Each structure stands twice: as C-alpha cells, then as structure tokens.
mmCIF file of C-alpha atoms in Angstrom:
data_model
loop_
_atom_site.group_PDB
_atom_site.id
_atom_site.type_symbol
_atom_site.label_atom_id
_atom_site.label_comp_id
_atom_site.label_asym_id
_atom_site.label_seq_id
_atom_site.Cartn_x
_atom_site.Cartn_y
_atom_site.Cartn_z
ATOM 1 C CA UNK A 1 -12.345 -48.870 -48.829
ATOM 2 C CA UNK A 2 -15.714 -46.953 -49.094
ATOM 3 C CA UNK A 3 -17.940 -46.330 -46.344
ATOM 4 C CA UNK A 4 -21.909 -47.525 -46.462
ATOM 5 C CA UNK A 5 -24.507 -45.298 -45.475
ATOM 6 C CA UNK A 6 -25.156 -47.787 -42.292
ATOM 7 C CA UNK A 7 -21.789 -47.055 -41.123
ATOM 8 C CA UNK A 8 -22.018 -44.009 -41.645
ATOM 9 C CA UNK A 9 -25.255 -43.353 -39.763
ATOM 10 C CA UNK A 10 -23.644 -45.662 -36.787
ATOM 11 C CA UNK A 11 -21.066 -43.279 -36.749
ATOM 12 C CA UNK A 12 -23.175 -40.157 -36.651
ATOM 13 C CA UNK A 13 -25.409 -41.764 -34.192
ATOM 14 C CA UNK A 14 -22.928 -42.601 -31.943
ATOM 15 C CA UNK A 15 -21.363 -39.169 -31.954
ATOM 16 C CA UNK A 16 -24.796 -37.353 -31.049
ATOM 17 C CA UNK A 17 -25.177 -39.620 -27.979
ATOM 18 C CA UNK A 18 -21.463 -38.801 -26.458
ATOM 19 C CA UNK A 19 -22.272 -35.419 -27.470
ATOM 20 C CA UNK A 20 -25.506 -35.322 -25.757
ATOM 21 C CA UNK A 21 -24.028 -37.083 -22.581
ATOM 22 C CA UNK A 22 -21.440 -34.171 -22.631
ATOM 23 C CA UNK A 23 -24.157 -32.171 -22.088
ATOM 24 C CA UNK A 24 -25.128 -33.684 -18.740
ATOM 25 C CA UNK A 25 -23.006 -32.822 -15.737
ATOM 26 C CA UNK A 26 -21.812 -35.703 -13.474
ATOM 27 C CA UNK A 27 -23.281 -34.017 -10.305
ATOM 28 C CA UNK A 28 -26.744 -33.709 -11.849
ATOM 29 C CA UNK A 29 -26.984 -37.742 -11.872
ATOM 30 C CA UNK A 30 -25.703 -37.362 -8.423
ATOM 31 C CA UNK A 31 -28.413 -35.013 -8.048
ATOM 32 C CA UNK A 32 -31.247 -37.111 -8.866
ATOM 33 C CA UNK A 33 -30.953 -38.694 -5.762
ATOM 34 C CA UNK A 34 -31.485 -35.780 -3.689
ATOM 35 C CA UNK A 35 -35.097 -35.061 -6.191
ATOM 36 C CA UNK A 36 -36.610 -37.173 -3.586
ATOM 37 C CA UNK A 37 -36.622 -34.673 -1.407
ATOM 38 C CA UNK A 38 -35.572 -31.255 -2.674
ATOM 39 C CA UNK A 39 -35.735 -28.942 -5.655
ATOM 40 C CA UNK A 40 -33.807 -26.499 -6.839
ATOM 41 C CA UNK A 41 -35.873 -23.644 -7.370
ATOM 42 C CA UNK A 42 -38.771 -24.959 -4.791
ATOM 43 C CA UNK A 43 -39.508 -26.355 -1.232
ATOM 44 C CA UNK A 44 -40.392 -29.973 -1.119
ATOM 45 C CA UNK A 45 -39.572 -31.973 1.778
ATOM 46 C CA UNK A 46 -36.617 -30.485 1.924
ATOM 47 C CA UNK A 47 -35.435 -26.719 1.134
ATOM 48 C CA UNK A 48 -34.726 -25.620 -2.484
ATOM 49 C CA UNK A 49 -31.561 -25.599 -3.709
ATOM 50 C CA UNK A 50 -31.536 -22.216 -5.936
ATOM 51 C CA UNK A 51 -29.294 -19.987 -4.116
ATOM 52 C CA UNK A 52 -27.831 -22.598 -1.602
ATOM 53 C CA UNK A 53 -23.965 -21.396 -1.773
ATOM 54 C CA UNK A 54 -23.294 -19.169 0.540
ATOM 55 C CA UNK A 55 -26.752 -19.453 2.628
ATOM 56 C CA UNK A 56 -27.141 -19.479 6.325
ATOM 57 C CA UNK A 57 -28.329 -22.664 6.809
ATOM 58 C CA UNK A 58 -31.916 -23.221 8.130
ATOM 59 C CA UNK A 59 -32.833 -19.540 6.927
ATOM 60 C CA UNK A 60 -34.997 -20.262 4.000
ATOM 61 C CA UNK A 61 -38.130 -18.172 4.631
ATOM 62 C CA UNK A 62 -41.172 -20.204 5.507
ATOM 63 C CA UNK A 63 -39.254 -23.731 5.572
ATOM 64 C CA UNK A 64 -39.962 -26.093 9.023
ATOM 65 C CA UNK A 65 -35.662 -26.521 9.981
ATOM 66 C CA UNK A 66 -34.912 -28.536 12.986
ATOM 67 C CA UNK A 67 -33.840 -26.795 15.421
ATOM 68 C CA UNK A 68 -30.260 -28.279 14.918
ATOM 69 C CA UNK A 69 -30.354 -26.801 11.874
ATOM 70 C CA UNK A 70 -31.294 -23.145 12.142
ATOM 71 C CA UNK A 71 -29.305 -23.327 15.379
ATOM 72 C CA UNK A 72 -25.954 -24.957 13.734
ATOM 73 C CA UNK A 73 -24.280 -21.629 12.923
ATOM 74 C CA UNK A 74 -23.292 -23.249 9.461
ATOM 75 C CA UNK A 75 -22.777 -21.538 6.059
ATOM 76 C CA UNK A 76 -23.188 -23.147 3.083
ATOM 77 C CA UNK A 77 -19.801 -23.048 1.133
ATOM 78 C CA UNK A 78 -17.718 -26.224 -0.679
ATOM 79 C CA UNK A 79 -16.469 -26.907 2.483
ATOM 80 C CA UNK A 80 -19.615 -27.376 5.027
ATOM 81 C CA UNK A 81 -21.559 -29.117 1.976
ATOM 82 C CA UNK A 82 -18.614 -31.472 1.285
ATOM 83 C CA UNK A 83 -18.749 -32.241 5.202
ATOM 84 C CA UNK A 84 -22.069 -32.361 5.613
ATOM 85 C CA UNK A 85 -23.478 -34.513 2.435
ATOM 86 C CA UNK A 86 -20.644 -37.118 3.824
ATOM 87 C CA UNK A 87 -22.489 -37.459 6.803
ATOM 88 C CA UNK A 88 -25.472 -35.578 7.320
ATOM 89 C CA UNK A 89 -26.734 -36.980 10.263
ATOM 90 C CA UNK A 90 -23.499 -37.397 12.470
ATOM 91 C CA UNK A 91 -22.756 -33.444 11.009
ATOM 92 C CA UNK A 92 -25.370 -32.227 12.298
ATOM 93 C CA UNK A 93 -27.359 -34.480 15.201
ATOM 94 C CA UNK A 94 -30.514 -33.765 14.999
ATOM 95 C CA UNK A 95 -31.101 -33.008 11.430
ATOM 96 C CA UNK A 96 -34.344 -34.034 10.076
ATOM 97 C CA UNK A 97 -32.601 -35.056 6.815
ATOM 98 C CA UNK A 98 -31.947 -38.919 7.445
ATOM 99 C CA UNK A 99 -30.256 -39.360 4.107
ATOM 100 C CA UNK A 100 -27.284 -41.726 4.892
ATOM 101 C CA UNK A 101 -25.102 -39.546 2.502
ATOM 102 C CA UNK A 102 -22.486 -39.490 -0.069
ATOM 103 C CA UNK A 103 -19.537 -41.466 0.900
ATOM 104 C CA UNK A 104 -17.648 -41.023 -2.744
ATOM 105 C CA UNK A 105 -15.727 -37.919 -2.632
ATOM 106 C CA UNK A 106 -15.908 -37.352 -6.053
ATOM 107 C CA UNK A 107 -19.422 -37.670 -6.125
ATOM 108 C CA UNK A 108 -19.845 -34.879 -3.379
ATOM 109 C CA UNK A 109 -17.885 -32.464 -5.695
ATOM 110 C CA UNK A 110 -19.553 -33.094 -8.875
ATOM 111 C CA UNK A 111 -22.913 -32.998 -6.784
ATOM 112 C CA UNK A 112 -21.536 -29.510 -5.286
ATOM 113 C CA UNK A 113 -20.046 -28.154 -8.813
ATOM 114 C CA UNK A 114 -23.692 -28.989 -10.191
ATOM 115 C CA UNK A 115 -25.391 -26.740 -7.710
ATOM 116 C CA UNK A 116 -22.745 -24.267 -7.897
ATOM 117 C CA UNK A 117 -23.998 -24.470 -11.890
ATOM 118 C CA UNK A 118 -27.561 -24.714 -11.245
ATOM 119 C CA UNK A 119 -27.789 -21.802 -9.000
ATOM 120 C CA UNK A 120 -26.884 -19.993 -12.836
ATOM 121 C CA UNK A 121 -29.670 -21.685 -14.676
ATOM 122 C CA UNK A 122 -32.907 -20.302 -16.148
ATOM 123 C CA UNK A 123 -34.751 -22.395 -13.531
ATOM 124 C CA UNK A 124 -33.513 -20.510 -10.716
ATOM 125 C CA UNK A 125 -32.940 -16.761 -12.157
ATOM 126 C CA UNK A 126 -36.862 -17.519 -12.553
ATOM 127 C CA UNK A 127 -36.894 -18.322 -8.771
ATOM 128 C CA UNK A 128 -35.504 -15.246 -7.752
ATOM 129 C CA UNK A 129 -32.159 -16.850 -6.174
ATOM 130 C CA UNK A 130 -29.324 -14.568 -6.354
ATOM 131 C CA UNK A 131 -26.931 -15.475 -8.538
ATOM 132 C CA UNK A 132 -23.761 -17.032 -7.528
#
C-alpha cells in the first residue's frame, strides 16, 4: 500500500495543528475571558496580572481598589485565587469586580497555572513584575 502525496500532506497538516494547540495552555483560553477587563502586564479596568502570585491584594500602585479590596487582608496565592475566582463577589462583598466567576474547578486551576506561567513570560519581565 503506498501513500499519496494528499495523504500525506493531511497527515502533516494535521500533526502541525495538535502540535500548535499543544502550544496553547488550557488556562490561557480560560484567560480570555478575564481580557475584558485585565491585562497581564497593564491596568485596564481591572489590575494587571504580571506579578499577581503572591501580591497583597488591592496594592497595585496607582490602581482605584474598593475599599473591600485594599481592606480584605488577602494574599494572592493558589488558594485565595481558587476561592475567590469561584465567587468573587460573595468572597469579597463589595468588590467592584462583578464577574459572576468560574464555577469549573478545573478551569480555575488551569486559569491559575496560566498566570503562575505568564508571570515568566517576555511580556511581563518587560513589565517589570518580579518573577515568580
């Protein structure tokens, strides 16, 4: 049985996409809903994200908090973030973030193992974030 160059190039072209979707982590799809409002390396609406782990939260120089949030005493580690993206709002009353959430657990850790990643990235060693 020989193989023609179609099935061949279907073959090779199939490869390159699951290679290239390797590429992607699951959190940074998970991610994309939170570009609404944040960035990693900048302020938006919301705080960047460069540097997050291990933050005081609401201490981001020159970022509006609510006063829940620079007053929550929280610390940004897997375990507030996993907490807090489940329920931001009943968290922390009086957040300004109204984002509903994450319900999916699994989605909350690849979303957390992404920034724990992205805090490594070109994008935010140019931001000046320390590295994590």
């Amino acid at each position: 049985m020989s193989i023609t160059p179609w099935c061949l190039f279907g073959a090779l072209s199939f490869a390159a996409i699951a290679h290239a979707a390797q590429d992607k982590l699951p959190g940074e799809q998970v991610y994309a809903r939170c570009a609404a409002c944040h960035a990693l390396a900048y302020d938006r609406v919301g705080p960047h994200h460069c540097g997050l782990l291990d933050r005081r939260a609401g201490t981001v120089p020159g970022f509006a908090y609510s006063a829940a949030m620079k007053n929550s005493g929280l610390t940004w580690d897997e375990k507030t973030l996993d907490r807090f993206l489940a329920q931001p709002m009943k968290v922390l009353p009086g957040t300004t973030m109204t984002y509903d959430g994450i319900p999916d657990s699994k989605e909350r850790s690849d979303l957390i193992a992404y920034l724990k990643h992205a805090n490594d990235s070109p994008e935010c060693r140019a931001s000046g974030a320390p590295p994590h």
